[in-house]
């Protein structure tokens, strides 16, 4: 009997959560694997589709619309990236139509394309390369259909460059600040990864991707109150939450503190040659984590073992102590 069989009536939010830890310690690595194969966890599985649609679809798309309306800088694109935008939009639409044929389709009609999204009651006819046939730029239109953030990397001069994207759900970083930087520059603040050669190896791996190849990896942090938008731009709105949680009642930690996991898909676009990063953020409160004993034990072990410089970079210096204390008190781990 597998571990998930012991969990009866597991809610979908738990069964489909991409729990990221395979062992009791965590260090930075490239940790990439081919995409498209379901990954089993102690509670269920995730990763069947490159682009996942779940019960939060309409809520998260509405949240993206709200954020972009208040801060248009969450969309960035250097002028030379328009061909990659069209490439990314078509690729996203094809993946959606393949994974969700009952509600989405992409068809050719002569020189035009017709996109239909039954979940949004949307139909759009467009011609690739003709901006007048879309209401907004291609990457913006594409990200109105998916819950993922998107970053496009251009490959030139023997490097990758973050030259376009729509990022409304950043975990303590800013697309507006990073746009136009090289892959190595973007990851400059990350501790340990340069000395250990992780970023340079990751860039080499990405630059060898063939058109259409898809890989995935996970990243994680802790987020207070389940906020998706924890970008640098909105720090005054969410930064104090870490202190309030650390100073507040321990009983509140299980509901206020969330394990945040990013599933990042890395795809070489066939026409432009750019690399598309799809970044999907999942949030699960510690109370739900504690309902899966294996997860509770492992998260406690990872937090306990995590070096200080990594905890500081992830922004969890104030919250990992309360997280561990709550898990010990309410999930019976770490004793």
Coordinates of C-alpha atoms in Angstrom, one line a residue:
X1 CA 0.0 0.0 0.0
X2 CA 1.4 3.4 -0.9
X3 CA 1.3 6.3 1.5
X4 CA -1.4 8.2 -0.3
X5 CA -3.7 5.2 0.0
X6 CA -3.7 5.8 3.8
X7 CA -5.2 9.3 3.3
X8 CA -8.9 9.0 2.9
X9 CA -10.9 11.8 1.2
X10 CA -7.9 14.0 0.5
X11 CA -9.1 17.5 -0.6
X12 CA -8.0 18.3 -4.1
X13 CA -5.9 21.2 -2.9
X14 CA -3.8 18.8 -0.9
X15 CA -3.8 15.8 -3.4
X16 CA -2.6 18.1 -6.2
X17 CA -0.1 20.1 -4.2
X18 CA 3.5 19.8 -5.6
X19 CA 5.3 19.0 -2.3
X20 CA 8.9 19.7 -3.2
X21 CA 11.1 17.8 -0.8
X22 CA 12.5 14.4 -1.6
X23 CA 14.7 14.2 1.5
X24 CA 15.1 15.8 4.9
X25 CA 17.5 18.5 3.7
X26 CA 17.5 21.1 1.0
X27 CA 20.3 22.8 -1.0
X28 CA 20.2 24.7 -4.2
X29 CA 20.6 22.6 -7.4
X30 CA 19.4 22.6 -11.0
X31 CA 16.9 19.8 -10.0
X32 CA 15.4 19.6 -13.5
X33 CA 13.4 16.7 -14.9
X34 CA 11.4 16.0 -18.1
X35 CA 8.0 17.5 -17.9
X36 CA 4.6 15.9 -18.6
X37 CA 4.8 12.9 -16.3
X38 CA 2.8 12.9 -13.1
X39 CA 4.9 13.1 -10.0
X40 CA 3.7 11.0 -7.1
X41 CA 3.5 12.4 -3.5
X42 CA 2.4 11.0 -0.2
X43 CA -1.0 12.6 -0.8
X44 CA -1.6 12.2 -4.6
X45 CA 0.2 13.5 -7.7
X46 CA 0.9 16.6 -9.7
X47 CA 2.4 17.6 -13.0
X48 CA 0.3 15.7 -15.6
X49 CA 0.0 18.8 -17.7
X50 CA 2.6 21.5 -18.4
X51 CA -0.1 24.1 -17.8
X52 CA -2.4 23.3 -14.9
X53 CA -5.9 24.7 -14.5
X54 CA -7.5 24.2 -11.1
X55 CA -10.3 25.5 -8.9
X56 CA -8.5 28.8 -8.4
X57 CA -8.5 29.6 -12.1
X58 CA -11.0 32.5 -12.2
X59 CA -9.8 33.9 -8.9
X60 CA -6.2 34.0 -9.9
X61 CA -6.9 35.5 -13.4
X62 CA -9.0 38.2 -11.7
X63 CA -6.1 38.9 -9.3
X64 CA -3.7 39.2 -12.3
X65 CA -6.0 41.6 -14.0
X66 CA -6.3 43.7 -10.8
X67 CA -2.5 43.8 -10.3
X68 CA -1.8 44.8 -13.9
X69 CA -4.4 47.5 -13.7
X70 CA -2.7 49.0 -10.7
X71 CA 0.9 48.4 -11.9
X72 CA 1.4 48.0 -15.6
X73 CA 5.2 47.5 -15.0
X74 CA 4.5 43.9 -14.1
X75 CA 4.5 43.4 -17.9
X76 CA 7.9 44.1 -19.5
X77 CA 9.2 43.4 -23.0
X78 CA 12.2 44.8 -24.9
X79 CA 11.4 45.7 -28.5
X80 CA 13.2 42.8 -30.1
X81 CA 11.1 40.2 -28.2
X82 CA 7.8 40.6 -30.1
X83 CA 8.5 37.5 -32.3
X84 CA 9.1 35.5 -29.1
X85 CA 5.8 36.9 -27.7
X86 CA 3.9 35.5 -30.6
X87 CA 5.8 32.2 -30.4
X88 CA 5.0 32.0 -26.7
X89 CA 1.3 32.8 -27.2
X90 CA 0.9 30.1 -29.8
X91 CA 2.8 27.6 -27.7
X92 CA 0.7 28.3 -24.7
X93 CA -2.5 28.0 -26.7
X94 CA -1.5 24.7 -28.2
X95 CA -0.6 23.3 -24.8
X96 CA -4.0 24.4 -23.4
X97 CA -5.9 23.0 -26.3
X98 CA -4.0 19.7 -26.0
X99 CA -4.6 19.4 -22.3
X100 CA -8.2 20.7 -22.1
X101 CA -9.8 19.9 -25.4
X102 CA -13.3 20.1 -24.0
X103 CA -13.0 23.8 -23.2
X104 CA -10.2 25.2 -25.3
X105 CA -9.2 25.0 -29.0
X106 CA -6.8 26.6 -31.5
X107 CA -7.6 26.3 -35.2
X108 CA -6.2 27.6 -38.4
X109 CA -8.4 29.5 -40.9
X110 CA -6.2 30.5 -43.9
X111 CA -3.6 32.9 -42.6
X112 CA -5.6 33.5 -39.4
X113 CA -5.9 31.6 -36.1
X114 CA -9.0 31.2 -34.0
X115 CA -8.6 30.8 -30.2
X116 CA -11.5 29.7 -28.1
X117 CA -11.5 29.5 -24.3
X118 CA -14.9 28.2 -23.0
X119 CA -13.9 28.7 -19.4
X120 CA -13.7 32.4 -20.1
X121 CA -16.3 32.5 -22.8
X122 CA -13.6 34.0 -25.1
X123 CA -13.1 33.7 -28.9
X124 CA -10.3 35.6 -30.6
X125 CA -9.4 35.6 -34.3
X126 CA -5.8 36.8 -35.0
X127 CA -3.0 36.8 -37.5
X128 CA 0.5 36.1 -36.2
X129 CA 2.6 39.3 -36.5
X130 CA -0.4 41.6 -36.8
X131 CA -0.8 43.4 -33.4
X132 CA -4.0 45.0 -34.7
X133 CA -5.7 41.6 -34.5
X134 CA -5.3 41.3 -30.7
X135 CA -6.7 43.6 -28.0
X136 CA -3.3 43.6 -26.2
X137 CA 0.2 42.4 -26.8
X138 CA 0.5 38.6 -27.4
X139 CA 2.2 37.8 -24.1
X140 CA -0.4 39.8 -22.2
X141 CA -3.1 38.0 -24.0
X142 CA -1.6 34.6 -23.3
X143 CA -1.2 35.3 -19.6
X144 CA -4.9 36.2 -19.5
X145 CA -5.6 32.5 -20.2
X146 CA -3.3 30.9 -17.6
X147 CA -2.5 31.0 -13.9
X148 CA 1.3 30.9 -14.6
X149 CA 3.6 33.9 -14.7
X150 CA 5.8 33.9 -17.8
X151 CA 9.4 35.0 -18.4
X152 CA 11.0 34.9 -21.9
X153 CA 14.8 34.5 -22.2
X154 CA 16.6 35.5 -25.4
X155 CA 19.8 33.7 -26.3
X156 CA 22.6 35.7 -27.8
X157 CA 26.3 36.5 -27.2
X158 CA 26.7 33.1 -25.6
X159 CA 24.3 34.0 -22.7
X160 CA 20.6 34.1 -21.8
X161 CA 18.9 37.4 -21.2
X162 CA 15.6 38.0 -19.4
X163 CA 14.1 40.3 -21.9
X164 CA 10.3 39.9 -21.5
X165 CA 7.7 38.7 -19.1
X166 CA 4.4 39.0 -17.3
X167 CA 5.0 38.4 -13.6
X168 CA 2.2 39.3 -11.2
X169 CA 2.9 36.7 -8.5
X170 CA 6.6 37.2 -7.8
X171 CA 8.1 35.8 -4.6
X172 CA 10.2 38.8 -3.4
X173 CA 11.7 39.8 -6.7
X174 CA 10.8 42.3 -9.5
X175 CA 10.6 41.8 -13.2
X176 CA 10.8 45.5 -13.8
X177 CA 14.2 45.5 -12.0
X178 CA 15.5 42.3 -13.7
X179 CA 14.4 42.9 -17.3
X180 CA 17.3 43.1 -19.7
X181 CA 19.7 41.4 -17.3
X182 CA 21.6 38.3 -18.1
X183 CA 20.7 35.0 -16.6
X184 CA 23.8 35.1 -14.4
X185 CA 23.1 38.7 -13.3
X186 CA 19.5 37.8 -12.4
X187 CA 20.7 35.1 -10.0
X188 CA 23.5 37.2 -8.6
X189 CA 22.0 37.6 -5.1
X190 CA 21.4 33.9 -4.6
X191 CA 23.8 32.5 -2.0
X192 CA 26.1 29.6 -2.8
X193 CA 25.0 29.0 -6.4
X194 CA 27.8 30.9 -8.1
X195 CA 30.6 29.4 -6.0
X196 CA 29.2 25.9 -6.6
X197 CA 28.7 26.5 -10.3
X198 CA 25.0 25.8 -10.2
X199 CA 23.9 28.9 -12.2
X200 CA 26.4 28.4 -14.9
X201 CA 25.5 24.8 -15.3
X202 CA 21.8 25.7 -15.4
X203 CA 22.5 28.2 -18.1
X204 CA 24.5 25.7 -20.1
X205 CA 21.7 23.2 -19.8
X206 CA 19.1 25.7 -20.9
X207 CA 21.1 26.8 -23.9
X208 CA 21.3 23.1 -25.1
X209 CA 17.6 22.7 -25.1
X210 CA 16.2 21.6 -28.5
X211 CA 13.0 23.2 -29.9
X212 CA 9.9 21.9 -28.2
X213 CA 11.8 20.3 -25.3
X214 CA 10.1 20.8 -21.9
X215 CA 11.6 20.4 -18.4
X216 CA 10.5 21.3 -15.0
X217 CA 11.8 22.1 -11.5
X218 CA 10.5 23.3 -8.2
X219 CA 11.4 26.1 -5.9
X220 CA 9.9 27.1 -2.5
X221 CA 9.6 29.5 0.4
X222 CA 7.2 30.4 3.2
X223 CA 4.5 33.0 2.7
X224 CA 2.2 34.7 5.3
X225 CA -1.5 34.8 4.8
X226 CA -1.5 33.1 1.4
X227 CA -0.7 36.2 -0.6
X228 CA 0.3 35.4 -4.2
X229 CA 1.7 38.9 -4.9
X230 CA 4.7 39.2 -2.8
X231 CA 6.7 41.2 -5.3
X232 CA 9.4 43.7 -4.4
X233 CA 7.0 46.5 -5.5
X234 CA 4.5 45.6 -2.8
X235 CA 6.8 44.9 0.0
X236 CA 5.2 47.5 2.3
X237 CA 2.0 45.6 2.0
X238 CA 3.3 42.1 2.9
X239 CA 6.8 42.6 4.5
X240 CA 5.4 43.4 8.0
X241 CA 3.4 40.2 8.0
X242 CA 6.5 38.2 8.8
X243 CA 7.0 40.1 12.1
X244 CA 3.3 40.0 13.0
X245 CA 3.3 36.2 12.5
X246 CA 6.4 35.8 14.6
X247 CA 5.1 38.0 17.4
X248 CA 1.5 36.6 17.3
X249 CA -0.1 33.6 18.9
X250 CA 1.4 30.3 18.0
X251 CA -2.1 28.9 17.4
X252 CA -2.5 31.2 14.4
X253 CA 0.6 29.9 12.5
X254 CA -1.1 26.8 11.1
X255 CA -3.6 29.0 9.2
X256 CA -1.5 32.1 8.5
X257 CA 1.7 30.5 7.3
X258 CA 1.8 28.8 3.9
X259 CA 4.4 26.6 2.1
X260 CA 4.7 28.3 -1.2
X261 CA 5.9 26.1 -4.1
X262 CA 6.8 27.3 -7.6
X263 CA 6.6 24.7 -10.4
X264 CA 8.8 26.2 -13.1
X265 CA 8.6 24.8 -16.7
X266 CA 11.5 25.5 -19.1
X267 CA 10.6 25.3 -22.8
X268 CA 12.6 26.0 -25.9
X269 CA 10.2 27.8 -28.3
X270 CA 10.4 26.4 -31.8
X271 CA 10.1 29.5 -34.0
X272 CA 11.9 32.2 -32.1
X273 CA 14.4 30.0 -30.3
X274 CA 13.7 31.8 -27.0
X275 CA 13.3 30.0 -23.8
X276 CA 10.0 30.3 -22.0
X277 CA 9.8 30.0 -18.2
X278 CA 6.3 29.2 -16.9
X279 CA 6.1 29.9 -13.2
X280 CA 3.1 28.5 -11.4
X281 CA 2.8 29.3 -7.6
X282 CA 0.9 27.0 -5.2
X283 CA 0.1 27.8 -1.6
X284 CA -0.8 25.4 1.1
X285 CA -1.2 26.4 4.8
X286 CA 0.7 24.5 7.5
X287 CA -2.5 23.1 8.8
X288 CA -3.0 21.2 5.5
X289 CA 0.6 20.2 5.5
X290 CA 0.2 18.7 8.9
X291 CA -2.7 16.5 7.6
X292 CA 0.0 14.5 5.7
X293 CA 2.3 13.2 8.4
X294 CA 5.2 12.5 6.0
X295 CA 5.1 16.1 4.8
X296 CA 5.0 17.6 8.3
X297 CA 8.0 15.6 9.4
X298 CA 10.0 16.4 6.3
X299 CA 9.2 20.1 6.2
X300 CA 10.3 20.4 9.9
X301 CA 13.5 18.6 9.0
X302 CA 14.2 20.8 6.0
X303 CA 13.6 24.0 8.0
X304 CA 15.8 22.8 10.9
X305 CA 18.6 21.9 8.5
X306 CA 18.5 24.9 6.3
X307 CA 21.7 27.1 6.5
X308 CA 21.2 30.7 7.7
X309 CA 22.3 32.4 4.5
X310 CA 19.7 30.4 2.5
X311 CA 17.0 31.1 5.0
X312 CA 17.8 34.8 4.9
X313 CA 17.7 34.9 1.1
X314 CA 14.3 33.1 1.1
X315 CA 13.0 35.6 3.6
X316 CA 12.1 33.0 6.1
X317 CA 14.4 34.0 9.0
X318 CA 11.5 35.2 11.1
X319 CA 9.0 32.6 10.1
X320 CA 10.8 29.3 10.1
X321 CA 11.1 29.2 13.9
X322 CA 7.3 29.6 14.4
X323 CA 6.7 27.1 11.6
X324 CA 8.9 24.5 13.4
X325 CA 7.4 25.2 16.7
X326 CA 3.8 24.9 15.4
X327 CA 4.7 21.6 13.6
X328 CA 6.1 20.3 16.9
X329 CA 3.0 21.4 18.9
X330 CA 0.3 20.4 16.4
X331 CA 1.8 17.7 14.1
X332 CA 3.9 15.8 16.6
X333 CA 7.1 16.1 14.7
X334 CA 10.7 17.1 15.7
X335 CA 10.6 15.6 19.2

